[in-house]
Amino acid sequence: MNRRQLAGKVAILPGASRSLGLHVARLLLDRGARVVICDVQPELNSDAAAFLQQSDRSSPFLYIPCDLACPDQIKNSFKKAIESFGRLDIVVNSLGIAYERGRAWPRVVGINFVTTILSK
C-alpha cells in the first residue's frame, strides 16, 4: 500500500483506544487518513496519544468520548466526526467485550452487536 494512499480520507474507529484498534488507527494515520477514535474513557490515555503522535503522519486525529453501549452517543460521535472533518469514508469497528459472570448480557449484546449495526 502506498504510504499516502489514504490521504484525504476520514476514518472512524469505535473502541480503538487500545490494543489492535489503536494499531489500526496508527496504520491509517501513517497512510494519510484523518482518524477519529471514540471510546468510553473521558480522554485518550497519554500512552495511546503518544503512540499515535509518533506515527509518520501529517494527518490529524480526534478523540471523542462515547459510551459504546448507548445508541444516542454512538450516533452523536459519528455526527461530531463529520462536523470536524466534513465526511466519513472508513469505519473500523474495533470494539467488543466478553461476557463475565455478573456482567449483564444485554450490555454485551449492546456493545458487540448493536454498536456494529449502528456504525453502518
Short mmCIF file of N, CA and C in Angstrom, two decimals:
data_model
loop_
_atom_site.label_atom_id
_atom_site.label_comp_id
_atom_site.label_asym_id
_atom_site.label_seq_id
_atom_site.Cartn_x
_atom_site.Cartn_y
_atom_site.Cartn_z
N MET A 1 0.85 -1.18 0.00
CA MET A 1 0.00 0.00 0.00
C MET A 1 0.89 1.24 0.00
N ASN A 2 0.56 2.19 -0.84
CA ASN A 2 1.27 3.45 -0.91
C ASN A 2 1.18 4.17 0.43
N ARG A 3 2.27 4.78 0.86
CA ARG A 3 2.32 5.44 2.17
C ARG A 3 1.26 6.53 2.32
N ARG A 4 0.84 7.16 1.25
CA ARG A 4 -0.15 8.24 1.34
C ARG A 4 -1.45 7.86 0.63
N GLN A 5 -1.68 6.58 0.44
CA GLN A 5 -2.82 6.12 -0.33
C GLN A 5 -4.16 6.60 0.24
N LEU A 6 -4.23 6.84 1.53
CA LEU A 6 -5.49 7.24 2.15
C LEU A 6 -5.55 8.74 2.44
N ALA A 7 -4.68 9.51 1.83
CA ALA A 7 -4.67 10.96 2.04
C ALA A 7 -6.04 11.54 1.71
N GLY A 8 -6.54 12.36 2.62
CA GLY A 8 -7.84 12.99 2.42
C GLY A 8 -9.02 12.17 2.91
N LYS A 9 -8.82 10.90 3.21
CA LYS A 9 -9.90 10.05 3.71
C LYS A 9 -10.05 10.27 5.22
N VAL A 10 -11.25 10.01 5.71
CA VAL A 10 -11.53 10.14 7.14
C VAL A 10 -12.03 8.79 7.65
N ALA A 11 -11.39 8.30 8.72
CA ALA A 11 -11.75 7.01 9.31
C ALA A 11 -12.24 7.22 10.73
N ILE A 12 -13.27 6.49 11.11
CA ILE A 12 -13.73 6.49 12.50
C ILE A 12 -13.58 5.07 13.03
N LEU A 13 -13.08 4.98 14.26
CA LEU A 13 -12.80 3.68 14.87
C LEU A 13 -13.42 3.62 16.26
N PRO A 14 -14.68 3.17 16.38
CA PRO A 14 -15.25 2.97 17.71
C PRO A 14 -14.48 1.89 18.46
N GLY A 15 -14.12 2.19 19.71
CA GLY A 15 -13.45 1.20 20.55
C GLY A 15 -11.96 1.04 20.30
N ALA A 16 -11.32 2.02 19.71
CA ALA A 16 -9.91 1.85 19.30
C ALA A 16 -8.91 2.57 20.19
N SER A 17 -9.22 2.73 21.46
CA SER A 17 -8.29 3.46 22.32
C SER A 17 -7.16 2.59 22.86
N ARG A 18 -7.16 1.31 22.49
CA ARG A 18 -6.08 0.42 22.94
C ARG A 18 -6.02 -0.81 22.03
N SER A 19 -5.03 -1.62 22.25
CA SER A 19 -4.85 -2.91 21.58
C SER A 19 -4.85 -2.80 20.05
N LEU A 20 -5.48 -3.77 19.42
CA LEU A 20 -5.48 -3.86 17.96
C LEU A 20 -6.06 -2.61 17.31
N GLY A 21 -7.14 -2.09 17.85
CA GLY A 21 -7.76 -0.90 17.28
C GLY A 21 -6.83 0.29 17.25
N LEU A 22 -6.04 0.45 18.29
CA LEU A 22 -5.08 1.56 18.35
C LEU A 22 -4.02 1.40 17.27
N HIS A 23 -3.58 0.18 17.04
CA HIS A 23 -2.59 -0.07 15.99
C HIS A 23 -3.18 0.17 14.59
N VAL A 24 -4.44 -0.19 14.40
CA VAL A 24 -5.09 0.09 13.12
C VAL A 24 -5.21 1.61 12.92
N ALA A 25 -5.55 2.33 13.99
CA ALA A 25 -5.64 3.79 13.90
C ALA A 25 -4.30 4.38 13.47
N ARG A 26 -3.23 3.88 14.05
CA ARG A 26 -1.90 4.40 13.67
C ARG A 26 -1.56 4.06 12.22
N LEU A 27 -1.89 2.87 11.79
CA LEU A 27 -1.65 2.49 10.40
C LEU A 27 -2.40 3.42 9.44
N LEU A 28 -3.65 3.72 9.77
CA LEU A 28 -4.44 4.63 8.95
C LEU A 28 -3.81 6.03 8.92
N LEU A 29 -3.33 6.49 10.07
CA LEU A 29 -2.63 7.78 10.11
C LEU A 29 -1.38 7.74 9.24
N ASP A 30 -0.63 6.66 9.35
CA ASP A 30 0.60 6.51 8.55
C ASP A 30 0.29 6.54 7.05
N ARG A 31 -0.90 6.11 6.68
CA ARG A 31 -1.29 6.08 5.27
C ARG A 31 -1.97 7.36 4.82
N GLY A 32 -2.04 8.35 5.72
CA GLY A 32 -2.55 9.66 5.33
C GLY A 32 -3.98 9.96 5.72
N ALA A 33 -4.69 9.02 6.32
CA ALA A 33 -6.08 9.26 6.71
C ALA A 33 -6.14 10.15 7.95
N ARG A 34 -7.21 10.89 8.04
CA ARG A 34 -7.55 11.59 9.29
C ARG A 34 -8.36 10.59 10.10
N VAL A 35 -8.09 10.51 11.40
CA VAL A 35 -8.63 9.44 12.23
C VAL A 35 -9.44 9.99 13.40
N VAL A 36 -10.60 9.37 13.63
CA VAL A 36 -11.43 9.67 14.78
C VAL A 36 -11.56 8.39 15.60
N ILE A 37 -11.19 8.47 16.87
CA ILE A 37 -11.34 7.33 17.79
C ILE A 37 -12.43 7.71 18.78
N CYS A 38 -13.37 6.82 19.00
CA CYS A 38 -14.36 7.06 20.05
C CYS A 38 -14.38 5.85 20.98
N ASP A 39 -14.36 6.15 22.27
CA ASP A 39 -14.33 5.09 23.28
C ASP A 39 -14.87 5.65 24.59
N VAL A 40 -15.03 4.78 25.56
CA VAL A 40 -15.73 5.13 26.79
C VAL A 40 -14.92 6.01 27.75
N GLN A 41 -13.61 5.98 27.70
CA GLN A 41 -12.81 6.79 28.61
C GLN A 41 -13.05 8.28 28.33
N PRO A 42 -13.03 9.12 29.38
CA PRO A 42 -13.26 10.55 29.18
C PRO A 42 -12.22 11.22 28.28
N GLU A 43 -11.01 10.68 28.26
CA GLU A 43 -9.98 11.20 27.36
C GLU A 43 -9.04 10.07 26.97
N LEU A 44 -8.38 10.25 25.86
CA LEU A 44 -7.43 9.25 25.38
C LEU A 44 -6.26 9.21 26.34
N ASN A 45 -5.87 8.02 26.79
CA ASN A 45 -4.77 7.97 27.76
C ASN A 45 -3.48 8.43 27.11
N SER A 46 -2.57 8.91 27.94
CA SER A 46 -1.36 9.55 27.42
C SER A 46 -0.49 8.59 26.62
N ASP A 47 -0.45 7.31 26.99
CA ASP A 47 0.35 6.34 26.23
C ASP A 47 -0.21 6.16 24.82
N ALA A 48 -1.54 6.08 24.72
CA ALA A 48 -2.17 5.91 23.40
C ALA A 48 -1.96 7.16 22.55
N ALA A 49 -2.12 8.33 23.16
CA ALA A 49 -1.91 9.58 22.41
C ALA A 49 -0.47 9.68 21.92
N ALA A 50 0.48 9.33 22.79
CA ALA A 50 1.90 9.37 22.39
C ALA A 50 2.17 8.39 21.25
N PHE A 51 1.56 7.21 21.32
CA PHE A 51 1.73 6.21 20.27
C PHE A 51 1.25 6.75 18.92
N LEU A 52 0.10 7.40 18.93
CA LEU A 52 -0.44 7.96 17.68
C LEU A 52 0.41 9.13 17.19
N GLN A 53 0.91 9.94 18.10
CA GLN A 53 1.71 11.10 17.71
C GLN A 53 3.07 10.69 17.15
N GLN A 54 3.53 9.49 17.46
CA GLN A 54 4.80 9.01 16.92
C GLN A 54 4.66 8.51 15.48
N SER A 55 3.43 8.45 15.00
CA SER A 55 3.24 7.93 13.65
C SER A 55 3.90 8.85 12.64
N ASP A 56 4.12 8.31 11.49
CA ASP A 56 4.75 9.01 10.38
C ASP A 56 3.69 9.83 9.67
N ARG A 57 3.14 10.80 10.30
CA ARG A 57 1.93 11.41 9.76
C ARG A 57 1.97 12.92 9.75
N SER A 58 1.15 13.45 8.91
CA SER A 58 0.82 14.86 8.99
C SER A 58 -0.69 14.99 9.14
N SER A 59 -1.37 13.86 9.24
CA SER A 59 -2.83 13.83 9.36
C SER A 59 -3.24 13.98 10.82
N PRO A 60 -4.31 14.70 11.07
CA PRO A 60 -4.77 14.87 12.45
C PRO A 60 -5.59 13.68 12.93
N PHE A 61 -5.68 13.55 14.25
CA PHE A 61 -6.61 12.59 14.83
C PHE A 61 -7.42 13.29 15.91
N LEU A 62 -8.59 12.73 16.17
CA LEU A 62 -9.53 13.31 17.13
C LEU A 62 -10.02 12.19 18.02
N TYR A 63 -10.15 12.48 19.32
CA TYR A 63 -10.72 11.52 20.26
C TYR A 63 -12.07 12.06 20.73
N ILE A 64 -13.09 11.20 20.68
CA ILE A 64 -14.43 11.57 21.14
C ILE A 64 -14.85 10.57 22.21
N PRO A 65 -15.07 11.04 23.45
CA PRO A 65 -15.58 10.13 24.48
C PRO A 65 -16.99 9.66 24.11
N CYS A 66 -17.24 8.36 24.25
CA CYS A 66 -18.53 7.81 23.84
C CYS A 66 -18.77 6.49 24.56
N ASP A 67 -19.92 6.36 25.21
CA ASP A 67 -20.31 5.07 25.78
C ASP A 67 -20.86 4.23 24.64
N LEU A 68 -20.11 3.24 24.23
CA LEU A 68 -20.46 2.44 23.06
C LEU A 68 -21.67 1.53 23.28
N ALA A 69 -22.21 1.54 24.50
CA ALA A 69 -23.44 0.80 24.77
C ALA A 69 -24.67 1.70 24.63
N CYS A 70 -24.45 2.97 24.32
CA CYS A 70 -25.54 3.93 24.24
C CYS A 70 -25.74 4.38 22.78
N PRO A 71 -26.81 3.95 22.13
CA PRO A 71 -27.04 4.29 20.72
C PRO A 71 -26.99 5.78 20.42
N ASP A 72 -27.55 6.61 21.29
CA ASP A 72 -27.53 8.05 21.04
C ASP A 72 -26.11 8.60 21.03
N GLN A 73 -25.26 8.10 21.92
CA GLN A 73 -23.87 8.57 21.96
C GLN A 73 -23.10 8.11 20.72
N ILE A 74 -23.40 6.92 20.24
CA ILE A 74 -22.74 6.43 19.02
C ILE A 74 -23.10 7.35 17.84
N LYS A 75 -24.40 7.60 17.68
CA LYS A 75 -24.84 8.47 16.59
C LYS A 75 -24.22 9.86 16.72
N ASN A 76 -24.15 10.38 17.95
CA ASN A 76 -23.56 11.69 18.18
C ASN A 76 -22.07 11.71 17.84
N SER A 77 -21.37 10.61 18.11
CA SER A 77 -19.94 10.53 17.77
C SER A 77 -19.74 10.61 16.26
N PHE A 78 -20.57 9.93 15.51
CA PHE A 78 -20.47 9.99 14.05
C PHE A 78 -20.77 11.41 13.55
N LYS A 79 -21.77 12.03 14.16
CA LYS A 79 -22.13 13.41 13.79
C LYS A 79 -20.95 14.35 14.07
N LYS A 80 -20.33 14.22 15.25
CA LYS A 80 -19.18 15.07 15.59
C LYS A 80 -18.01 14.84 14.64
N ALA A 81 -17.80 13.60 14.26
CA ALA A 81 -16.70 13.29 13.33
C ALA A 81 -16.94 13.98 11.99
N ILE A 82 -18.17 13.93 11.50
CA ILE A 82 -18.50 14.58 10.23
C ILE A 82 -18.39 16.10 10.36
N GLU A 83 -18.84 16.64 11.49
CA GLU A 83 -18.72 18.09 11.71
C GLU A 83 -17.25 18.51 11.74
N SER A 84 -16.39 17.68 12.31
CA SER A 84 -14.97 18.02 12.44
C SER A 84 -14.21 17.91 11.13
N PHE A 85 -14.50 16.86 10.34
CA PHE A 85 -13.70 16.59 9.15
C PHE A 85 -14.50 16.67 7.84
N GLY A 86 -15.81 16.91 7.94
CA GLY A 86 -16.61 17.11 6.74
C GLY A 86 -17.12 15.86 6.06
N ARG A 87 -16.67 14.70 6.48
CA ARG A 87 -17.08 13.45 5.82
C ARG A 87 -16.58 12.26 6.63
N LEU A 88 -17.06 11.08 6.26
CA LEU A 88 -16.54 9.80 6.77
C LEU A 88 -16.42 8.86 5.59
N ASP A 89 -15.27 8.22 5.47
CA ASP A 89 -15.03 7.29 4.37
C ASP A 89 -14.84 5.86 4.85
N ILE A 90 -14.33 5.70 6.06
CA ILE A 90 -13.92 4.38 6.56
C ILE A 90 -14.45 4.20 7.97
N VAL A 91 -15.04 3.03 8.25
CA VAL A 91 -15.45 2.66 9.60
C VAL A 91 -14.75 1.36 9.95
N VAL A 92 -14.04 1.36 11.07
CA VAL A 92 -13.39 0.14 11.57
C VAL A 92 -13.92 -0.10 12.97
N ASN A 93 -14.85 -1.04 13.10
CA ASN A 93 -15.37 -1.37 14.42
C ASN A 93 -14.33 -2.18 15.18
N SER A 94 -13.81 -1.59 16.22
CA SER A 94 -12.74 -2.20 16.98
C SER A 94 -13.18 -2.36 18.43
N LEU A 95 -14.36 -2.83 18.60
CA LEU A 95 -14.88 -2.92 19.95
C LEU A 95 -15.36 -4.32 20.24
N GLY A 96 -15.53 -4.58 21.48
CA GLY A 96 -16.05 -5.87 21.89
C GLY A 96 -15.71 -6.13 23.34
N ILE A 97 -16.66 -6.72 24.03
CA ILE A 97 -16.42 -7.13 25.41
C ILE A 97 -16.88 -8.57 25.55
N ALA A 98 -16.32 -9.25 26.50
CA ALA A 98 -16.68 -10.64 26.75
C ALA A 98 -17.68 -10.71 27.90
N TYR A 99 -18.51 -11.74 27.85
CA TYR A 99 -19.43 -11.95 28.96
C TYR A 99 -18.64 -12.46 30.15
N GLU A 100 -18.87 -11.84 31.27
CA GLU A 100 -18.26 -12.29 32.52
C GLU A 100 -19.37 -12.46 33.53
N ARG A 101 -19.19 -13.40 34.42
CA ARG A 101 -20.19 -13.60 35.46
C ARG A 101 -20.45 -12.28 36.17
N GLY A 102 -21.69 -11.94 36.30
CA GLY A 102 -22.06 -10.70 36.95
C GLY A 102 -22.25 -9.53 35.98
N ARG A 103 -21.78 -9.68 34.76
CA ARG A 103 -21.96 -8.61 33.76
C ARG A 103 -23.28 -8.89 33.04
N ALA A 104 -24.08 -7.89 32.92
CA ALA A 104 -25.38 -8.05 32.28
C ALA A 104 -25.21 -8.38 30.80
N TRP A 105 -25.83 -9.46 30.35
CA TRP A 105 -25.68 -9.87 28.94
C TRP A 105 -26.24 -8.85 27.97
N PRO A 106 -27.30 -8.06 28.33
CA PRO A 106 -27.75 -7.05 27.36
C PRO A 106 -26.66 -6.02 27.03
N ARG A 107 -25.79 -5.71 27.99
CA ARG A 107 -24.69 -4.78 27.71
C ARG A 107 -23.70 -5.41 26.73
N VAL A 108 -23.42 -6.70 26.91
CA VAL A 108 -22.51 -7.39 25.99
C VAL A 108 -23.08 -7.37 24.58
N VAL A 109 -24.36 -7.71 24.44
CA VAL A 109 -25.01 -7.70 23.12
C VAL A 109 -25.06 -6.27 22.58
N GLY A 110 -25.35 -5.31 23.44
CA GLY A 110 -25.42 -3.92 23.01
C GLY A 110 -24.11 -3.43 22.42
N ILE A 111 -23.02 -3.75 23.07
CA ILE A 111 -21.72 -3.30 22.59
C ILE A 111 -21.25 -4.12 21.40
N ASN A 112 -21.33 -5.43 21.49
CA ASN A 112 -20.77 -6.28 20.45
C ASN A 112 -21.61 -6.34 19.18
N PHE A 113 -22.90 -6.20 19.29
CA PHE A 113 -23.77 -6.35 18.13
C PHE A 113 -24.43 -5.04 17.71
N VAL A 114 -25.16 -4.42 18.63
CA VAL A 114 -25.93 -3.23 18.29
C VAL A 114 -25.02 -2.10 17.81
N THR A 115 -23.89 -1.90 18.48
CA THR A 115 -22.96 -0.84 18.07
C THR A 115 -22.48 -1.06 16.64
N THR A 116 -22.22 -2.29 16.28
CA THR A 116 -21.79 -2.59 14.92
C THR A 116 -22.87 -2.22 13.91
N ILE A 117 -24.12 -2.53 14.22
CA ILE A 117 -25.23 -2.20 13.33
C ILE A 117 -25.39 -0.68 13.21
N LEU A 118 -25.28 0.03 14.33
CA LEU A 118 -25.44 1.48 14.30
C LEU A 118 -24.29 2.19 13.60
N SER A 119 -23.17 1.53 13.46
CA SER A 119 -21.98 2.14 12.85
C SER A 119 -21.98 2.03 11.33
N LYS A 120 -23.03 1.48 10.76
CA LYS A 120 -23.05 1.28 9.30
C LYS A 120 -22.99 2.56 8.52
#
